[in-house]
Short mmCIF file of C-alpha atoms in Angstrom, two decimals:
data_model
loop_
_atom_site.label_atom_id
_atom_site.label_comp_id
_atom_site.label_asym_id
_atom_site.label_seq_id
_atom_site.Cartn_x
_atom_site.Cartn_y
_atom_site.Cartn_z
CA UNK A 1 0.00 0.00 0.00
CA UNK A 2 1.00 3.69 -0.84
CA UNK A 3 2.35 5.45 2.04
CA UNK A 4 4.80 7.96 3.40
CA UNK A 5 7.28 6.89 6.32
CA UNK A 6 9.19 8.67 8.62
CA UNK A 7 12.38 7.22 11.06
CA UNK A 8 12.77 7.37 13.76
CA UNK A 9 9.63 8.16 15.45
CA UNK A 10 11.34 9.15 18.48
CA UNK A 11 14.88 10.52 19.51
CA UNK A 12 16.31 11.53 21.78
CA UNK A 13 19.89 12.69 21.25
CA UNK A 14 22.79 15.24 23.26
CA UNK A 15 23.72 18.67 21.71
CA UNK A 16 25.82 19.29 19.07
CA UNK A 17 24.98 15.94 17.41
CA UNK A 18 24.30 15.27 14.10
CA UNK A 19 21.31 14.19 13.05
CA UNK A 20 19.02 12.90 10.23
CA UNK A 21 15.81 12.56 10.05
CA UNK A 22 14.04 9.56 7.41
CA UNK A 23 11.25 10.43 4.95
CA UNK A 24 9.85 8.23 2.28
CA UNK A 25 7.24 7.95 0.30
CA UNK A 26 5.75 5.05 -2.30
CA UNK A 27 3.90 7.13 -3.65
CA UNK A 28 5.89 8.67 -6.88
CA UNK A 29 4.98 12.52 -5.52
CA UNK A 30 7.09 14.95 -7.17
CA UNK A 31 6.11 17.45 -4.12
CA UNK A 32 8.07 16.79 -0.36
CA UNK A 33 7.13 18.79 2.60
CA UNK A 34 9.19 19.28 5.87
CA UNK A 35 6.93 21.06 8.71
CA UNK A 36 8.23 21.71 12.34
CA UNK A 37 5.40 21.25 14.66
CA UNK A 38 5.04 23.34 18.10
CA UNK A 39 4.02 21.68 20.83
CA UNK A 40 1.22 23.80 20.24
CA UNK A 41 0.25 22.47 17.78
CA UNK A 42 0.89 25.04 14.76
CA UNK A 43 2.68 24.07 11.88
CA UNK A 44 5.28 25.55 10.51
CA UNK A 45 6.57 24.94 6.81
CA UNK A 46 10.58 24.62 7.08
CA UNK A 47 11.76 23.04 3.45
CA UNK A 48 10.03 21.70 0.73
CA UNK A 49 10.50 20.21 -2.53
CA UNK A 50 9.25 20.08 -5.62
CA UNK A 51 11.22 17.38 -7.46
CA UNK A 52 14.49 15.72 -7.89
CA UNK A 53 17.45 18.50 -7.41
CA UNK A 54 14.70 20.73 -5.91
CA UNK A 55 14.78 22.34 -2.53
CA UNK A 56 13.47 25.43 -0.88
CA UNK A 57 13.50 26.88 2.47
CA UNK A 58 9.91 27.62 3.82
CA UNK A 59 8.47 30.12 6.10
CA UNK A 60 10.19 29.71 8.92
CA UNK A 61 13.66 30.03 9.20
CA UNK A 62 15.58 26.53 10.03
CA UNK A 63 19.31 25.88 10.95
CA UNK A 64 18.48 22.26 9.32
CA UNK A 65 19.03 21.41 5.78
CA UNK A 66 17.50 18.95 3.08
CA UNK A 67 18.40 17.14 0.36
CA UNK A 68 16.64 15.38 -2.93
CA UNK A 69 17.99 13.32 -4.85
CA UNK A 70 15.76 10.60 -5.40
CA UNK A 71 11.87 11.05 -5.77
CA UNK A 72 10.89 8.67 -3.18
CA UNK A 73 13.43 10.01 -0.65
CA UNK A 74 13.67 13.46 1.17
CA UNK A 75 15.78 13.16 4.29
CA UNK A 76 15.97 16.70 6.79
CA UNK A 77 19.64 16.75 8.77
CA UNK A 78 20.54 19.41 11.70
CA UNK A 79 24.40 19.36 11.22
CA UNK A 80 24.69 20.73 15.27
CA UNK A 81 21.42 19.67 17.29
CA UNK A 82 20.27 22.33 20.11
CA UNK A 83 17.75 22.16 22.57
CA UNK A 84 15.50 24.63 20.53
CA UNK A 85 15.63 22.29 17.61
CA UNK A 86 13.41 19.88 20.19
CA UNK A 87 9.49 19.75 17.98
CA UNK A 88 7.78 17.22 16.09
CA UNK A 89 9.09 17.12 12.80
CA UNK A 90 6.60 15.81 9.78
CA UNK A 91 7.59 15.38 6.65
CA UNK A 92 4.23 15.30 3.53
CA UNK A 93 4.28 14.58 0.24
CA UNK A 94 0.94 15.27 -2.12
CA UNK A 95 0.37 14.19 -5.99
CA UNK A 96 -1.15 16.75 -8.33
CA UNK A 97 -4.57 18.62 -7.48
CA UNK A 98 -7.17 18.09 -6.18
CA UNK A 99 -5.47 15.80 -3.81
CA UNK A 100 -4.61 16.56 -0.33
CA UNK A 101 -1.23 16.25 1.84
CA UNK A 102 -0.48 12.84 2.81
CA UNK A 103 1.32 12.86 6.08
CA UNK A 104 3.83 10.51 7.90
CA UNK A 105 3.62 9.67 11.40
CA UNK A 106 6.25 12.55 12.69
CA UNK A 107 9.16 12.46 14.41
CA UNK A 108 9.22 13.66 18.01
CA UNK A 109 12.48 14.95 18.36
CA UNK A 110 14.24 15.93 21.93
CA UNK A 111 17.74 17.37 22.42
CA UNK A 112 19.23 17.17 25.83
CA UNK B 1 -2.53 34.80 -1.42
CA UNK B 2 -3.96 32.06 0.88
CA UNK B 3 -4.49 32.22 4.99
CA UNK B 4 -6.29 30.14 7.24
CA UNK B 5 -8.21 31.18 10.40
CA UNK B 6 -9.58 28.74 12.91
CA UNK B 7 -11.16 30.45 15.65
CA UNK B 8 -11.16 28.73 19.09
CA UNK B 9 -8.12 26.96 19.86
CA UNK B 10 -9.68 24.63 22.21
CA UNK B 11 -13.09 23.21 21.81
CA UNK B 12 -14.72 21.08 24.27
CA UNK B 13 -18.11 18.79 24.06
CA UNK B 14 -20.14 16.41 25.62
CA UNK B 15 -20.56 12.93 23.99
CA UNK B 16 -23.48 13.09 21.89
CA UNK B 17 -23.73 16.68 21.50
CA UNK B 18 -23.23 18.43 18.20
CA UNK B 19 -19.06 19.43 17.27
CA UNK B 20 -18.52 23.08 15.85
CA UNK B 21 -15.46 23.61 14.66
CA UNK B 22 -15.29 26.77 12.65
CA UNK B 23 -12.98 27.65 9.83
CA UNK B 24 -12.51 31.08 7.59
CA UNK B 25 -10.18 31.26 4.89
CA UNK B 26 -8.83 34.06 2.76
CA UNK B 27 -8.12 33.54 -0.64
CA UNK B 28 -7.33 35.77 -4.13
CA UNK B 29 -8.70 32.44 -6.01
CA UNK B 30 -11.71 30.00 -5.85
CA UNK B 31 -9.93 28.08 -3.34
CA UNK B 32 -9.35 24.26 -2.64
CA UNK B 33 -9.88 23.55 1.44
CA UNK B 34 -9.42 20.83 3.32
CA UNK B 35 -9.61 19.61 7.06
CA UNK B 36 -7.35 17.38 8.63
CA UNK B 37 -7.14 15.41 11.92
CA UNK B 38 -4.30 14.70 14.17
CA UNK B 39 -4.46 12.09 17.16
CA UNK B 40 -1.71 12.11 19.83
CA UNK B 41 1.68 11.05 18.51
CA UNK B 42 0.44 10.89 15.10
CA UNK B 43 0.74 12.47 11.59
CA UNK B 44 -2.21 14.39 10.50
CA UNK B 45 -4.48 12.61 8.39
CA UNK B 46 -7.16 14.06 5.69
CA UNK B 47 -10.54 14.39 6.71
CA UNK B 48 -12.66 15.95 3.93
CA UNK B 49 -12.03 18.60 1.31
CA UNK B 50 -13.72 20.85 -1.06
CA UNK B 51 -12.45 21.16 -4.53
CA UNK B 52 -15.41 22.18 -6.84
CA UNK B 53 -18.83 21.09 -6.86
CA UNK B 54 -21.07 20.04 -4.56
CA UNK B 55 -20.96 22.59 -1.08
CA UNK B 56 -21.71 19.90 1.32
CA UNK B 57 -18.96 17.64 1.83
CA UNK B 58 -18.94 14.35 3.26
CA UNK B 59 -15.98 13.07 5.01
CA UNK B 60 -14.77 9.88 7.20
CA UNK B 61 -16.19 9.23 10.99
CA UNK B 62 -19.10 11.32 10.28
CA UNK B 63 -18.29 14.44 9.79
CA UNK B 64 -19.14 16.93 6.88
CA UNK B 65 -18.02 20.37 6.34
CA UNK B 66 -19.99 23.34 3.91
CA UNK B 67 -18.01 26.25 1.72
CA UNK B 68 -19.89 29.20 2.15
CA UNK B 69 -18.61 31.49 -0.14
CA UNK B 70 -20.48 34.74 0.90
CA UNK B 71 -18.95 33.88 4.18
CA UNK B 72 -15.66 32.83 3.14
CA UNK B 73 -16.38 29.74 5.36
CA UNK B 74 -15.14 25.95 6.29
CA UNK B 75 -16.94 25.01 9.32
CA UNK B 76 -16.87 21.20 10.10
CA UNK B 77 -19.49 19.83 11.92
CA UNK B 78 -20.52 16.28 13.33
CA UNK B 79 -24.11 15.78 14.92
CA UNK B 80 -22.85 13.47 17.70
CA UNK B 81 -20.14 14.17 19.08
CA UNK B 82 -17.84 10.09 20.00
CA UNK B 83 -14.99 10.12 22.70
CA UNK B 84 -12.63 8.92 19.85
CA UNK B 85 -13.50 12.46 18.56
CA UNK B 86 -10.89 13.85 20.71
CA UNK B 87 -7.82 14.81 18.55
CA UNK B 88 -6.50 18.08 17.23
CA UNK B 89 -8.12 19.38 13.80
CA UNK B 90 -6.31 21.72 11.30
CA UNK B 91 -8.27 23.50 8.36
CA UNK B 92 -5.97 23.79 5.18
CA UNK B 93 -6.87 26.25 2.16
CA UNK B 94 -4.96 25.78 -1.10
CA UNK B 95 -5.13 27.97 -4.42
CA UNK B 96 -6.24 25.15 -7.07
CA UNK B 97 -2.89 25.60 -9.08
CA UNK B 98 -0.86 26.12 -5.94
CA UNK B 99 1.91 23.80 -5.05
CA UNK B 100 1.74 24.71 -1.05
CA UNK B 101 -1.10 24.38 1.93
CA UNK B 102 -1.60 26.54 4.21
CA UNK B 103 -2.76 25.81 7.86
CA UNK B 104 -4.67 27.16 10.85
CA UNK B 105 -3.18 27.09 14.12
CA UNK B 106 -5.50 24.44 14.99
CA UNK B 107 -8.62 23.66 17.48
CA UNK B 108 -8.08 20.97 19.67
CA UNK B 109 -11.64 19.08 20.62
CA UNK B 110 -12.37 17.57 23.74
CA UNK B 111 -15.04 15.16 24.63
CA UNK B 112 -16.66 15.28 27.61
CA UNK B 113 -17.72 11.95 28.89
#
């Protein structure tokens, strides 16, 4: 079954660590989606994609980085984790219109 | 430009009663909307949306949502409100040829047993 996946679901890590975080999707999307999630809930667009070789930053600013260079694959790295890096981090991926975002299952992340 | 406003950040119901949760939306286009749900730990997962056509939309666990264009309004609604209810919903608007969502900030629901 189509789907998008996201490792690890949880981490916890020490700062100044390097770390990346998994996305994939079976879905053949051109389009890739990072968004940092408050624990508040609000979303908050950090990178995106819209193909191969394709990367953007989004509306809020980010210390991580991104990479794409397969479809199926869009994997988010922070180079130097700090504890204000610690969110929910879920990655979407969505086909032409009129479909919608289809969402992984986040990753909480928490930097000690 | 697109913008999502969900008023009421926290919601709360008793089982059985009637779940309001309102959405307005501001867009330069006909717009594409959409509502999503998010359980704890979870990703968010589509609920409904409105491309073009019928108003009234139908979605998954009962709940339906109307575009009101006069009142530039998404509300979603569900006439009986289910303790699985509980969960964190997030209206979406998108211009139809637009490659990005945008989000509210969210209502969380609460049932009430």
């Amino acid at each position: 079954e189509a789907d998008i996946y996201q490792t690890p679901r949880y981490l916890v890590i020490g700062t100044g660590k390097k770390i990346t975080l998994e996305c994939s999707q079976t879905m053949g999307h051109d389009k890739m989606y990072w968004y940092q999630q408050d624990p508040g809930m609000e979303l908050h667009l950090i990178h995106y994609s819209y193909g191969v070789n394709s990367t953007e930053k989004g509306d809020l600013s980010s210390e991580s980085t991104v990479s794409r260079i397969r479809t199926e694959h869009f994997p988010l790295t922070l180079e130097s984790a700090r504890p204000s890096h610690t969110s929910q981090y879920l990655c979407a991926s969505r086909g032409g219109m009129p479909y919608g975002y289809t969402f992984g299952s986040g990753t909480r992340l928490t930097v000690v | 430009a697109q913008s999502v406003t969900q008023l009421g950040s926290h919601v709360s119901v008793s089982e059985g009663a009637l779940v309001l949760l309102r959405c307005n939306y501001s867009s330069s286009v006909p717009p594409y909307l959409f509502w999503y749900v998010q359980y704890p730990n979870q990703g968010l997962q589509l609920l409904l949306k409105y491309t073009t056509g019928a108003t009234l939309v139908k979605g998954i666990n009962g709940f339906e949502a109307e575009f009101k264009k006069s009142e530039t309004s998404f509300h979603l609604t569900k006439p009986s409100a289910h303790m699985s209810d509980a969960a964190e919903y997030f209206c979406a608007v998108s211009a139809p040829s637009g490659n990005q969502f945008y989000f509210g900030t969210g209502t969380s629901l609460t049932v009430i047993p």
